[in-house]
PDB file of C-alpha atoms and ligand atoms in Angstrom:
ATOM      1  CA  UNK A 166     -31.389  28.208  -2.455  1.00  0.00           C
ATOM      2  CA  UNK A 167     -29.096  30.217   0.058  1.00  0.00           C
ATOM      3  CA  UNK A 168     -31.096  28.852   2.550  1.00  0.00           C
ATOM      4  CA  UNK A 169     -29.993  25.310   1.623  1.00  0.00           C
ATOM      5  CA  UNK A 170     -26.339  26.496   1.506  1.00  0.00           C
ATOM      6  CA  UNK A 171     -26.270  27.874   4.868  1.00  0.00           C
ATOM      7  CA  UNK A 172     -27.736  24.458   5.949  1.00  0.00           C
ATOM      8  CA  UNK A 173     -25.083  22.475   3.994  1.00  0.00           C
ATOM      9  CA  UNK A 174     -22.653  25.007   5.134  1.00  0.00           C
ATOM     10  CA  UNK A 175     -23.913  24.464   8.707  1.00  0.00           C
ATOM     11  CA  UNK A 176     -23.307  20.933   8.386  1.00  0.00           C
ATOM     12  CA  UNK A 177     -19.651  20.964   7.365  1.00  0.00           C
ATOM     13  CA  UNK A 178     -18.827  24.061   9.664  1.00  0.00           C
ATOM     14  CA  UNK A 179     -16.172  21.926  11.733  1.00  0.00           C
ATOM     15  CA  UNK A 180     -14.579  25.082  14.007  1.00  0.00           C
ATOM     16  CA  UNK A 181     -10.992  24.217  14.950  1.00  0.00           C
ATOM     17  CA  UNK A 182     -10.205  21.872  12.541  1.00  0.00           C
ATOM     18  CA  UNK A 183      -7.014  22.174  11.875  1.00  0.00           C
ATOM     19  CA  UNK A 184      -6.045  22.293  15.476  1.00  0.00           C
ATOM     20  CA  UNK A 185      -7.952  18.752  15.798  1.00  0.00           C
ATOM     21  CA  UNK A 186      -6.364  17.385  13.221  1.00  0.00           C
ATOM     22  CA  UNK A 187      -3.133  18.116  14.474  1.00  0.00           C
ATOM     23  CA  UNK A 188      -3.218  15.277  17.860  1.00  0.00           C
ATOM     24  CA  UNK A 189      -3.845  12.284  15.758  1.00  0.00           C
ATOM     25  CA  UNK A 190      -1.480  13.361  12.846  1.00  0.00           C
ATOM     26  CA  UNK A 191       1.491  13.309  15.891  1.00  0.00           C
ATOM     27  CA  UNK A 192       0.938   9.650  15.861  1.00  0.00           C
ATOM     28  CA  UNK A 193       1.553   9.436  12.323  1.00  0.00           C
ATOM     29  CA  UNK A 194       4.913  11.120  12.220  1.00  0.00           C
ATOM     30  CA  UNK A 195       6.904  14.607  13.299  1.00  0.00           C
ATOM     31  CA  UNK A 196       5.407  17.252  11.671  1.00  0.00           C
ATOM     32  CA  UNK A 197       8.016  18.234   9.344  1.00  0.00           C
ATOM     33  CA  UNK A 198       8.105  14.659   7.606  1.00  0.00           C
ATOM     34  CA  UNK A 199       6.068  14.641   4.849  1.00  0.00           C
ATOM     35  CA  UNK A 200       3.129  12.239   5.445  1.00  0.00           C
ATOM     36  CA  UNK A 201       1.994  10.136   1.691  1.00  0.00           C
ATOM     37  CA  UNK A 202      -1.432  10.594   0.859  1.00  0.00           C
ATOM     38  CA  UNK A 203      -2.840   6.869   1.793  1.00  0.00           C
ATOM     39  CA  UNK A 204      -2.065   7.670   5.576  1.00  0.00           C
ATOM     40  CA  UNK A 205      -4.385  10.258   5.792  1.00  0.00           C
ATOM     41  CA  UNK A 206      -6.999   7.833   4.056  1.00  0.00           C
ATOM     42  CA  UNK A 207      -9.075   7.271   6.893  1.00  0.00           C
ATOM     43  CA  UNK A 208     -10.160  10.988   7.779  1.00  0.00           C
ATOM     44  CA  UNK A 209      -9.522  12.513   4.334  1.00  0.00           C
ATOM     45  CA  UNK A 210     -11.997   9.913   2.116  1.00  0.00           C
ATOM     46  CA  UNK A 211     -15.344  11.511   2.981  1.00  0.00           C
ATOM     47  CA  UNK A 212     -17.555   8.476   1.147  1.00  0.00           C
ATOM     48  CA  UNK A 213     -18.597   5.145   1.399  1.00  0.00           C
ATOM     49  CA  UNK A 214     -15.841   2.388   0.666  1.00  0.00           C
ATOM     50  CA  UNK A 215     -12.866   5.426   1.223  1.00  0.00           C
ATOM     51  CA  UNK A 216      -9.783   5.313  -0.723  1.00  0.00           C
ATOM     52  CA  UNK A 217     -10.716   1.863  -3.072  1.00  0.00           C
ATOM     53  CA  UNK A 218     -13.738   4.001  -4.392  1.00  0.00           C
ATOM     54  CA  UNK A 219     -11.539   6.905  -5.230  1.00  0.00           C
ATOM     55  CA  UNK A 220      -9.138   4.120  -7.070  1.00  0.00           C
ATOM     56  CA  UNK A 221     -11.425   2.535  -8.931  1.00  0.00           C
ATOM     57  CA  UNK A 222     -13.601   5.649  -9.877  1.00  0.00           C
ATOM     58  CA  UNK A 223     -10.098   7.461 -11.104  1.00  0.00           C
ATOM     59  CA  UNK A 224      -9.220   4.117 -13.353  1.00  0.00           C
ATOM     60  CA  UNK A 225     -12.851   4.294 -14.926  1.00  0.00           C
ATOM     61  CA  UNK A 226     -12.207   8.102 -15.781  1.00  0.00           C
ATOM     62  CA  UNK A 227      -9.230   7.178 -17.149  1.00  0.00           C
ATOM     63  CA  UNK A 228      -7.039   9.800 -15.661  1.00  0.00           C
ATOM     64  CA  UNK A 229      -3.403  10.419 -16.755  1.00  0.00           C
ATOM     65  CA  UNK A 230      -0.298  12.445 -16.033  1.00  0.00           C
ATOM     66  CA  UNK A 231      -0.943  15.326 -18.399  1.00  0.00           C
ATOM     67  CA  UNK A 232      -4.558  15.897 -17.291  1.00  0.00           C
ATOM     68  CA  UNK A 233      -5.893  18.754 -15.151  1.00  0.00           C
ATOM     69  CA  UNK A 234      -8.620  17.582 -12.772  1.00  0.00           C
ATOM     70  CA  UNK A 235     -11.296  19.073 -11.277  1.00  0.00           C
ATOM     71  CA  UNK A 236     -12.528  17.378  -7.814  1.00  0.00           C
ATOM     72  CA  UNK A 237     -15.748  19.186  -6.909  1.00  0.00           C
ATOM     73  CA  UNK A 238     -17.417  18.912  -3.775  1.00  0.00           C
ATOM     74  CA  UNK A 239     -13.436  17.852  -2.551  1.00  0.00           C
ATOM     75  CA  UNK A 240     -13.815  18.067   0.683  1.00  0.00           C
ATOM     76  CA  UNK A 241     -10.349  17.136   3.261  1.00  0.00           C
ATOM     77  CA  UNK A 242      -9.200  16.815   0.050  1.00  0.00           C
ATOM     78  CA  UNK A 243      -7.851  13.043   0.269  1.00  0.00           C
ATOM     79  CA  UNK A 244      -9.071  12.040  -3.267  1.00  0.00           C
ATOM     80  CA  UNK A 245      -7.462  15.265  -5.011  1.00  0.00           C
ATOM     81  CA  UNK A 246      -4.032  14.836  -2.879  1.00  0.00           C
ATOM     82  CA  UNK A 247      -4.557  10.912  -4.093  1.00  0.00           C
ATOM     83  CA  UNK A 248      -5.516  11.642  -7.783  1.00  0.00           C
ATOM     84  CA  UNK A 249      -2.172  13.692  -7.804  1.00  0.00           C
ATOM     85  CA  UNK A 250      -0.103  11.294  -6.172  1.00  0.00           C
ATOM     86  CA  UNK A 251      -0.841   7.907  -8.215  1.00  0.00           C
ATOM     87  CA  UNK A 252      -1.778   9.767 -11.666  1.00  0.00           C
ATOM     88  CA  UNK A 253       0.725  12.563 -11.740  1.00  0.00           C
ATOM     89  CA  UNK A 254      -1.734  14.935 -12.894  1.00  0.00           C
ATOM     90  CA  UNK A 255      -2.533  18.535 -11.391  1.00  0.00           C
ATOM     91  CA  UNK A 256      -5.632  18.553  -9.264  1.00  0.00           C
ATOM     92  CA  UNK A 257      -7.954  21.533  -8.306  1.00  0.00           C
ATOM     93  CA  UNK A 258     -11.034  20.755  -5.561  1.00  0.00           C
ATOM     94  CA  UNK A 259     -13.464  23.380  -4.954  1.00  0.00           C
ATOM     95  CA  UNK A 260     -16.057  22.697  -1.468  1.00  0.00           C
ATOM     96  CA  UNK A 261     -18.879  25.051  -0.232  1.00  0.00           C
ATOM     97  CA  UNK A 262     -17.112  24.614   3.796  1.00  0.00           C
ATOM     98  CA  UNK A 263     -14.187  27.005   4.440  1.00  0.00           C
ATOM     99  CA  UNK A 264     -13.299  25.010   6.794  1.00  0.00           C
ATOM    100  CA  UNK A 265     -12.874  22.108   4.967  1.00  0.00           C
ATOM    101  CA  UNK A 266     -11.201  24.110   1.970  1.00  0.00           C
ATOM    102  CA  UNK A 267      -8.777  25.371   4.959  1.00  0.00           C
ATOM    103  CA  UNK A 268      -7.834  21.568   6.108  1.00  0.00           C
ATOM    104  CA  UNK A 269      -7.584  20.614   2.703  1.00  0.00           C
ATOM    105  CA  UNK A 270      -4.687  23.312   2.203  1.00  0.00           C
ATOM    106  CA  UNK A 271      -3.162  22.472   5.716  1.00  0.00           C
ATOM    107  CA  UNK A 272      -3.099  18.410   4.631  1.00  0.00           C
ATOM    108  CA  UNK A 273      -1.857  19.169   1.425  1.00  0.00           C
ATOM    109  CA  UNK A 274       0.532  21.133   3.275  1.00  0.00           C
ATOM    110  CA  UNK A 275       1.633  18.183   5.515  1.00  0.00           C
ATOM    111  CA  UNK A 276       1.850  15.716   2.115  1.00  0.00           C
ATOM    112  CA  UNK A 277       4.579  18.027   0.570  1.00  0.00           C
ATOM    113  CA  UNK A 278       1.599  18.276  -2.375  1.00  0.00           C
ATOM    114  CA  UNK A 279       0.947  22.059  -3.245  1.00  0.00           C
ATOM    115  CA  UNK A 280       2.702  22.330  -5.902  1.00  0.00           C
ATOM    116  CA  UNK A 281       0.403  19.900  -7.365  1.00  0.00           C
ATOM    117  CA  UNK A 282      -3.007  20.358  -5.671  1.00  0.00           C
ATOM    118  CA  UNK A 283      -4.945  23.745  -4.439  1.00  0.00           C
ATOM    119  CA  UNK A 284      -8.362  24.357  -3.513  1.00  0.00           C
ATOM    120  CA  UNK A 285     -11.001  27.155  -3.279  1.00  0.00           C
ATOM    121  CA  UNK A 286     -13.885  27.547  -1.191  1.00  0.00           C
ATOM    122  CA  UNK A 287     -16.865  28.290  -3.717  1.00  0.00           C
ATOM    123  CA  UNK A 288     -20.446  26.377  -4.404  1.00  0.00           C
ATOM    124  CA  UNK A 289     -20.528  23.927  -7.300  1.00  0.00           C
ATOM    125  CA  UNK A 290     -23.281  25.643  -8.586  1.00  0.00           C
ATOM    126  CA  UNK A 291     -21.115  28.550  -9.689  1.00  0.00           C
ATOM    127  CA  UNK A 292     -17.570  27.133 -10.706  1.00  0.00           C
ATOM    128  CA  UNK A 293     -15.050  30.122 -10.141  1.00  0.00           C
ATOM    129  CA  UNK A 294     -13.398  28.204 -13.820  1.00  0.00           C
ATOM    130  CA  UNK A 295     -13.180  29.331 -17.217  1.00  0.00           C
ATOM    131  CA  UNK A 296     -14.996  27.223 -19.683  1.00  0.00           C
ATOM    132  CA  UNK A 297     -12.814  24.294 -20.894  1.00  0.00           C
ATOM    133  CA  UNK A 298     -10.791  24.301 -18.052  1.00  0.00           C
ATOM    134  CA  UNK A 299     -10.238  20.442 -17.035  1.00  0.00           C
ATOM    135  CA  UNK A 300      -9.740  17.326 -18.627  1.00  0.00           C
ATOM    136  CA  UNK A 301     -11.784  15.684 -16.089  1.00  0.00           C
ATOM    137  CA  UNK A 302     -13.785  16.015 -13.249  1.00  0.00           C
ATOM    138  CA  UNK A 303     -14.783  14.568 -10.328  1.00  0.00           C
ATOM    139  CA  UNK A 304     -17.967  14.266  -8.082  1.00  0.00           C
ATOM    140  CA  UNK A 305     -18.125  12.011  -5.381  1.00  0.00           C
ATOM    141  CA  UNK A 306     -20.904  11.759  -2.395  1.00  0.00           C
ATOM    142  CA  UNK A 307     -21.702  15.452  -2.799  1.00  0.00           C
ATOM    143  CA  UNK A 308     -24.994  15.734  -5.270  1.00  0.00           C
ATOM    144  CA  UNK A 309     -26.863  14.532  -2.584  1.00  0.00           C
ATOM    145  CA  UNK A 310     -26.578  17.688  -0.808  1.00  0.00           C
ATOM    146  CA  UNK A 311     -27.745  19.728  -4.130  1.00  0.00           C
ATOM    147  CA  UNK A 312     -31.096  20.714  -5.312  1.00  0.00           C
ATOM    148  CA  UNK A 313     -30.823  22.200  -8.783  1.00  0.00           C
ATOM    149  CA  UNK A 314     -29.103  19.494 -10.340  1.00  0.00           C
ATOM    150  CA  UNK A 315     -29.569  20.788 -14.069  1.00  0.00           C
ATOM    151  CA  UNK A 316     -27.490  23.929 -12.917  1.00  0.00           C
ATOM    152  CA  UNK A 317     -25.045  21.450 -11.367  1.00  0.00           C
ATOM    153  CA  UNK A 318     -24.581  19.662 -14.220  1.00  0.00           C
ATOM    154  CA  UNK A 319     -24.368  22.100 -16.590  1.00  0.00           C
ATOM    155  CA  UNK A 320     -21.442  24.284 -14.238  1.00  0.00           C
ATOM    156  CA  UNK A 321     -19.612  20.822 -14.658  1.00  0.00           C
ATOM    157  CA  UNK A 322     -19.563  21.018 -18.363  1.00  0.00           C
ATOM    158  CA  UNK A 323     -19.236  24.294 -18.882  1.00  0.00           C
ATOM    159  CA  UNK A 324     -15.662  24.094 -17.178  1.00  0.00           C
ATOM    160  CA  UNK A 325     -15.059  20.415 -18.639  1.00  0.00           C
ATOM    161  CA  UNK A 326     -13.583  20.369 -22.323  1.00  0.00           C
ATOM    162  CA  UNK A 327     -15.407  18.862 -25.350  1.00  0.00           C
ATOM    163  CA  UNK A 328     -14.607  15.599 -24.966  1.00  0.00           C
ATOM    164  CA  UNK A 329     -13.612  15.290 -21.364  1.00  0.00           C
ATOM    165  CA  UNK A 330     -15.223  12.912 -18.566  1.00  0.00           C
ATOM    166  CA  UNK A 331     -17.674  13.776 -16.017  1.00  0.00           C
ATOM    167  CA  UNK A 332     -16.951  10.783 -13.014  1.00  0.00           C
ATOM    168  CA  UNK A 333     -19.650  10.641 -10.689  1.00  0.00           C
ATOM    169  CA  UNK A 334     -20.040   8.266  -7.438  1.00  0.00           C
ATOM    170  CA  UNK A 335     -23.336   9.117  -5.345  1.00  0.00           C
ATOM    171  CA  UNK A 336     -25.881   7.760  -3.208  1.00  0.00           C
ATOM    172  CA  UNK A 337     -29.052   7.484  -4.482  1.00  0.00           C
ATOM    173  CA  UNK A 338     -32.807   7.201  -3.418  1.00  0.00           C
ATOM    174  CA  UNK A 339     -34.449   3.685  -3.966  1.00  0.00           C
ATOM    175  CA  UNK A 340     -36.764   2.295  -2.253  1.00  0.00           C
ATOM    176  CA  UNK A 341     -38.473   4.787   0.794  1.00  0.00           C
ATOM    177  CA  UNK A 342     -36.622   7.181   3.150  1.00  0.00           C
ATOM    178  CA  UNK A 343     -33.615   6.517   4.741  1.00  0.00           C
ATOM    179  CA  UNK A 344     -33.067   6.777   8.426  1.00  0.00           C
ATOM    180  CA  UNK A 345     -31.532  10.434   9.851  1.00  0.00           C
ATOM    181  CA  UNK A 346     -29.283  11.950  10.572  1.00  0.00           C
ATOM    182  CA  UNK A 347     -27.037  10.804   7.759  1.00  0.00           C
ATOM    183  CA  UNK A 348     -23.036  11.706   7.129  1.00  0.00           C
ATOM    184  CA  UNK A 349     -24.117  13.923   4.729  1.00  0.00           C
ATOM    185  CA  UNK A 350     -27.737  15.458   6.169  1.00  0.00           C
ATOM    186  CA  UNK A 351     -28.516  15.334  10.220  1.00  0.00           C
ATOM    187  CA  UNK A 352     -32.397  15.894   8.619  1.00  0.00           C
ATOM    188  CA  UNK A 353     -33.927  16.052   5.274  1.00  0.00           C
ATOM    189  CA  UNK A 354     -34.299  19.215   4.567  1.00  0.00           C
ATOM    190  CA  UNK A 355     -30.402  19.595   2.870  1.00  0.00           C
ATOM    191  CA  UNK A 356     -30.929  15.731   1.761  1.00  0.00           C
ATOM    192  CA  UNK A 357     -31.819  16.062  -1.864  1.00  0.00           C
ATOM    193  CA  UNK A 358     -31.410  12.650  -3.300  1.00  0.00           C
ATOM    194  CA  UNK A 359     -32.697  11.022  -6.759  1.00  0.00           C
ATOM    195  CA  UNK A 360     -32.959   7.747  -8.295  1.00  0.00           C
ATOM    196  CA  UNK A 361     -30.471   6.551 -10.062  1.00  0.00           C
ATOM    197  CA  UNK A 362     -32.537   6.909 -13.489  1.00  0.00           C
ATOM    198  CA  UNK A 363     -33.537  10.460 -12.423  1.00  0.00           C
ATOM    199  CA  UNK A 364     -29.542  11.278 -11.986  1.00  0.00           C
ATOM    200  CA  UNK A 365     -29.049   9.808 -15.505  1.00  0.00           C
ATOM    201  CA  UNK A 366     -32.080  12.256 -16.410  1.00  0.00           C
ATOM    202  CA  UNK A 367     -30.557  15.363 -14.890  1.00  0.00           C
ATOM    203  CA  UNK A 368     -26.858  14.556 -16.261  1.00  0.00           C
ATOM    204  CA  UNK A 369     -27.404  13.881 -20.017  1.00  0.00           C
ATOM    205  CA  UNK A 370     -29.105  16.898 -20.916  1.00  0.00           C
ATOM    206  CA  UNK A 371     -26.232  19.150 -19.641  1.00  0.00           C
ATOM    207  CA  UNK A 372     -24.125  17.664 -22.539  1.00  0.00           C
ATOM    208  CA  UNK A 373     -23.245  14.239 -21.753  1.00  0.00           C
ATOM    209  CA  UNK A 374     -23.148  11.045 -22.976  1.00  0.00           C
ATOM    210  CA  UNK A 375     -23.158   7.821 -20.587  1.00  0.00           C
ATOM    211  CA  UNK A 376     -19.977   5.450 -20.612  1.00  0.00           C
ATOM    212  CA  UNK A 377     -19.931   3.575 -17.625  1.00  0.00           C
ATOM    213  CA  UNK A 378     -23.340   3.381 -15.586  1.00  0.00           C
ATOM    214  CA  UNK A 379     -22.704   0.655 -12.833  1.00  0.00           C
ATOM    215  CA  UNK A 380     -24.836  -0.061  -9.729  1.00  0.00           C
ATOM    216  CA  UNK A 381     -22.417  -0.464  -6.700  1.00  0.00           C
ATOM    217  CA  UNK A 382     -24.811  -1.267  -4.186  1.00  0.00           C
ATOM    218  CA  UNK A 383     -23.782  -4.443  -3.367  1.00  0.00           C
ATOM    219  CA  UNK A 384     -20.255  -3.385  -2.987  1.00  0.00           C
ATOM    220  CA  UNK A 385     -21.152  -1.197  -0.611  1.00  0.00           C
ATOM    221  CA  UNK A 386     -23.553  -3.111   1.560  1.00  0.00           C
ATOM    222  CA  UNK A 387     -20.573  -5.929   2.279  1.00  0.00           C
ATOM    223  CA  UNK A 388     -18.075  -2.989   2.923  1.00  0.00           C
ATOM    224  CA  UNK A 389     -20.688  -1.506   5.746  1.00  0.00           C
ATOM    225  CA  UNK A 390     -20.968  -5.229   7.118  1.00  0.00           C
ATOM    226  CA  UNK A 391     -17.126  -5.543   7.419  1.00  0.00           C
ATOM    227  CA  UNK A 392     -16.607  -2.581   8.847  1.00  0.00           C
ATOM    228  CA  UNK A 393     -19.864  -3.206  11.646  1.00  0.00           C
ATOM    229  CA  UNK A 394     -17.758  -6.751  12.267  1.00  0.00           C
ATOM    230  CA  UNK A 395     -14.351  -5.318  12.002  1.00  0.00           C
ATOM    231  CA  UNK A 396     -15.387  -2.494  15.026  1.00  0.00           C
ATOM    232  CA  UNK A 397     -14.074   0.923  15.877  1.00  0.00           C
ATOM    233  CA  UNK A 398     -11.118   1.606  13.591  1.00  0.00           C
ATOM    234  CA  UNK A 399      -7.887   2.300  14.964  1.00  0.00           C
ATOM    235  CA  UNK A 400      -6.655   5.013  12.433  1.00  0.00           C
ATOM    236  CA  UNK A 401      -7.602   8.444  12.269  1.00  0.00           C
ATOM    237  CA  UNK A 402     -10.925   8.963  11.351  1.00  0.00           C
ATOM    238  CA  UNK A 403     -14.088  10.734  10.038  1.00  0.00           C
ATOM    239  CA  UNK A 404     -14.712  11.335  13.180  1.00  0.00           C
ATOM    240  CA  UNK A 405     -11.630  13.558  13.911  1.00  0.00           C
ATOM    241  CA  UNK A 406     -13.796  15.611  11.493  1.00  0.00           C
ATOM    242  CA  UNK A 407     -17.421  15.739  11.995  1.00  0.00           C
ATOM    243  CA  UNK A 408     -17.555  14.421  15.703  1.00  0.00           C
ATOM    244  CA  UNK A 409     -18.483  11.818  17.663  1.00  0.00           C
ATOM    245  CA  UNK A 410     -21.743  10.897  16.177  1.00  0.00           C
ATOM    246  CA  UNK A 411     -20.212  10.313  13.429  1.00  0.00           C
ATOM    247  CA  UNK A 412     -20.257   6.526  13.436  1.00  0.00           C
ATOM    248  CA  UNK A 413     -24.154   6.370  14.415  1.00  0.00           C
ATOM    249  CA  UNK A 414     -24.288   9.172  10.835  1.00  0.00           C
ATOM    250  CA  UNK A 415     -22.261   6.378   9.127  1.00  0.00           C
ATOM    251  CA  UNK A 416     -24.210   3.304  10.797  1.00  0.00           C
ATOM    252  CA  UNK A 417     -27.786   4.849   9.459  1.00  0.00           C
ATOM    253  CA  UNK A 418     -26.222   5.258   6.112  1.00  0.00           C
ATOM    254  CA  UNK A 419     -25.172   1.216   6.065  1.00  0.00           C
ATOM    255  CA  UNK A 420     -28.516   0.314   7.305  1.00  0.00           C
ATOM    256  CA  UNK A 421     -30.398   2.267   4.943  1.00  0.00           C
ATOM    257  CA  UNK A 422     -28.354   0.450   2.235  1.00  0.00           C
ATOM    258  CA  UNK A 423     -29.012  -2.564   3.825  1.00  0.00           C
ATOM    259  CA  UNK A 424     -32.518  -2.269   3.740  1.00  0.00           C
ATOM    260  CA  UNK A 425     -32.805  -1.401   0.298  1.00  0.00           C
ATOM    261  CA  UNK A 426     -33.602   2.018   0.771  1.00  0.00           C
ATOM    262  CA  UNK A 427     -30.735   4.133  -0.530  1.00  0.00           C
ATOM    263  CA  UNK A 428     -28.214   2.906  -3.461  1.00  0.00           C
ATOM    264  CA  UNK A 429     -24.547   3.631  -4.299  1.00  0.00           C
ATOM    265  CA  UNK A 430     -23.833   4.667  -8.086  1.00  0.00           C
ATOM    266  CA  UNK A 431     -20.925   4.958 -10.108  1.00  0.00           C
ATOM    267  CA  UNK A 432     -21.232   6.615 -13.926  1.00  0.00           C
ATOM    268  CA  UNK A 433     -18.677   7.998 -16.266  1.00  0.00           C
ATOM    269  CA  UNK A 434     -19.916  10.255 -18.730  1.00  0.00           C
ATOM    270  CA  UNK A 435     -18.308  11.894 -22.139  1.00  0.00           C
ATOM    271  CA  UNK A 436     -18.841  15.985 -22.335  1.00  0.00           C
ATOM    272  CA  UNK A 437     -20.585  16.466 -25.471  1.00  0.00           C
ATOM    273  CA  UNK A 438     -18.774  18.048 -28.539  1.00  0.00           C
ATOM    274  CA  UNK A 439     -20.728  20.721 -29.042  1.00  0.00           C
ATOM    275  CA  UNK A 440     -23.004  22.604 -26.298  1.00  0.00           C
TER     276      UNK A 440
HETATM  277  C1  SAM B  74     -19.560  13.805   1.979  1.00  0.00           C
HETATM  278  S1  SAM B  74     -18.440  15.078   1.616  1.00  0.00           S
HETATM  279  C2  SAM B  74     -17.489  14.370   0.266  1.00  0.00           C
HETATM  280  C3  SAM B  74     -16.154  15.043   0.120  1.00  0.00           C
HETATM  281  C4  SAM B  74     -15.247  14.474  -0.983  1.00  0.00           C
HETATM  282  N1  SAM B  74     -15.896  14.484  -2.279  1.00  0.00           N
HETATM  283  C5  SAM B  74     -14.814  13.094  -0.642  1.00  0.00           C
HETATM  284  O1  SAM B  74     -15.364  12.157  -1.237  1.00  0.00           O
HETATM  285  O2  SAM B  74     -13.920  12.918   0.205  1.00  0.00           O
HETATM  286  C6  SAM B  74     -19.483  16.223   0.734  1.00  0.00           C
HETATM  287  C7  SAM B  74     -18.776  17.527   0.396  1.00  0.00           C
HETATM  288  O3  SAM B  74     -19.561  18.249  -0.562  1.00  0.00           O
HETATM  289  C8  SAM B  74     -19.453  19.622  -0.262  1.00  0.00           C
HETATM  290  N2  SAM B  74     -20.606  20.306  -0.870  1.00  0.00           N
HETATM  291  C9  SAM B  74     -21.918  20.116  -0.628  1.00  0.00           C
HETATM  292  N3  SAM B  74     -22.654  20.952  -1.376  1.00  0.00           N
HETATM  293  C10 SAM B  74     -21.793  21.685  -2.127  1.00  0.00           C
HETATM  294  C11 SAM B  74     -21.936  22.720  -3.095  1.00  0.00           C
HETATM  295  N4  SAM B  74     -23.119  23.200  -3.449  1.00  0.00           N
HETATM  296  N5  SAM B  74     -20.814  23.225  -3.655  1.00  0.00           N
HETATM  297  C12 SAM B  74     -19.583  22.775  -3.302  1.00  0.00           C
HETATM  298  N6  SAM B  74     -19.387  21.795  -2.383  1.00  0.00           N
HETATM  299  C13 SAM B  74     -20.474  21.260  -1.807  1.00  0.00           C
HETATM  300  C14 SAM B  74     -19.455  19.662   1.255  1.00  0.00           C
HETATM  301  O4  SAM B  74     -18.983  20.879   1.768  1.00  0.00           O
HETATM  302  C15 SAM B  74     -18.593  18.456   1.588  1.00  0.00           C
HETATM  303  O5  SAM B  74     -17.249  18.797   1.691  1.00  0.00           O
END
């Protein structure tokens, strides 16, 4: 398993990220004006379909101003610094990258957010939380990169209280392989995706009970074909991040949704009463 750590770790390492972020941030204002949490949408929204998934999946959970939130797997930390802003609630994110733990803290820095919004670098697999911590949590593009699910799943509602929602939005594995390197994977060996069924498998046992189960697939495939016509985008971007490939890593994922081999899923779930 710490081999496939270091490999996600690996991955995410982005060395001198702050610094890089710093160039096309100038363009968005002088540093010592806050910047609001949608202007950072188009580097800090590490998943397919970017801030309107975050929106919508945040809506389904049902998140409100007195809730504490868990974001896990968080990333830049654009949907935790978004949660905060449009819900009023207070927002933890925990990610496996230091790197991206350290960004998070320097954007939430730059939104006038932390006060509201902190991170910590640890793996999902071992929540640094007490039990019954949040009201909700949050998991969005990151169980692909996780093997032992069960253990996943069960960290996330150990921390969650009885009664609280589990949110999940994920790729998952349909019909044959999809094409490398991916945003997520450059090879397969820290790609660990399921089915959609076989993530309903893995989630209900930890304690849950399904709400919302929707297939977004389709949703996603027109997204990937407006952004192909639309062309390079103008904002600041993933790319900022993870480099120059990243649009041929992004490109493989829309074609492998295109051709019906991966699937985007979105599923709310209810943390069971009792353990
Ligand atoms: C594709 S990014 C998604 C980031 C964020 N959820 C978002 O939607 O903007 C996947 C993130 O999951 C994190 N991650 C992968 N495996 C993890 C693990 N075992 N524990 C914690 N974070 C993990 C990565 O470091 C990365 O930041």
């Amino acid at each position: 398993m710490t081999d496939l750590l270091d490999g996600v770790r690996d991955h995410y390492r982005a060395t001198g990220l702050i610094e890089r972020l710093k160039a096309p941030l100038a363009a968005l204002g002088p540093e010592e004006r806050p910047l609001a949490p949608e202007q950072l949408s188009g580097l800090d929204q590490f998943h397919t379909r970017g801030l309107a998934a975050t929106t919508e999946l945040a809506k389904l959970a049902g998140i409100t101003g007195d809730m504490r939130v868990l974001d896990v797997g968080s990333g830049l930390g654009g949907p935790a610094r978004f949660l905060a802003a449009a819900h009023g609630c207070r927002v933890t994110g925990v990610d496996l990258s230091e790197s991206f733990v350290e960004a998070a803290r320097y954007l939430t820095g730059r939104t006038g957010q932390s006060g509201q919004v902190s991170f910590e670098a640890a793996s999902a697999l071992e929540l640094p939380f007490d039990d019954a911590s949040f009201d909700v949590a949050l998991l969005q593009h990151v169980a692909m990169n996780i093997a032992d699910r069960a253990r996943l799943y069960r960290e996330i509602r150990r921390v969650l209280k009885p009664g609280g929602r589990f949110a999940t939005y994920d790729v998952v594995l349909r019909d044959g392989e999809p094409h490398y390197p991916l945003p997520w994977a450059r090879t397969p060996a820290t790609s660990l995706l399921l089915t959609a069924e076989a993530t309903r498998e893995a989630i209900e046992p930890a304690g849950f009970q399904t709400l919302i189960w929707h297939d977004d697939t389709e949703t996603a495939k027109a997204w990937f074909a407006e952004l192909r016509a639309s062309g390079p985008p103008s904002s600041p971007n993933l790319g900022v991040v993870m480099g120059p490939e990243f649009a041929q890593l992004a490109a493989n994922l829309g074609r492998s949704l295109m051709e019906g081999r991966l699937g985007i899923l979105t599923a709310v779930f209810e943390a069971a009463t009792v353990r």
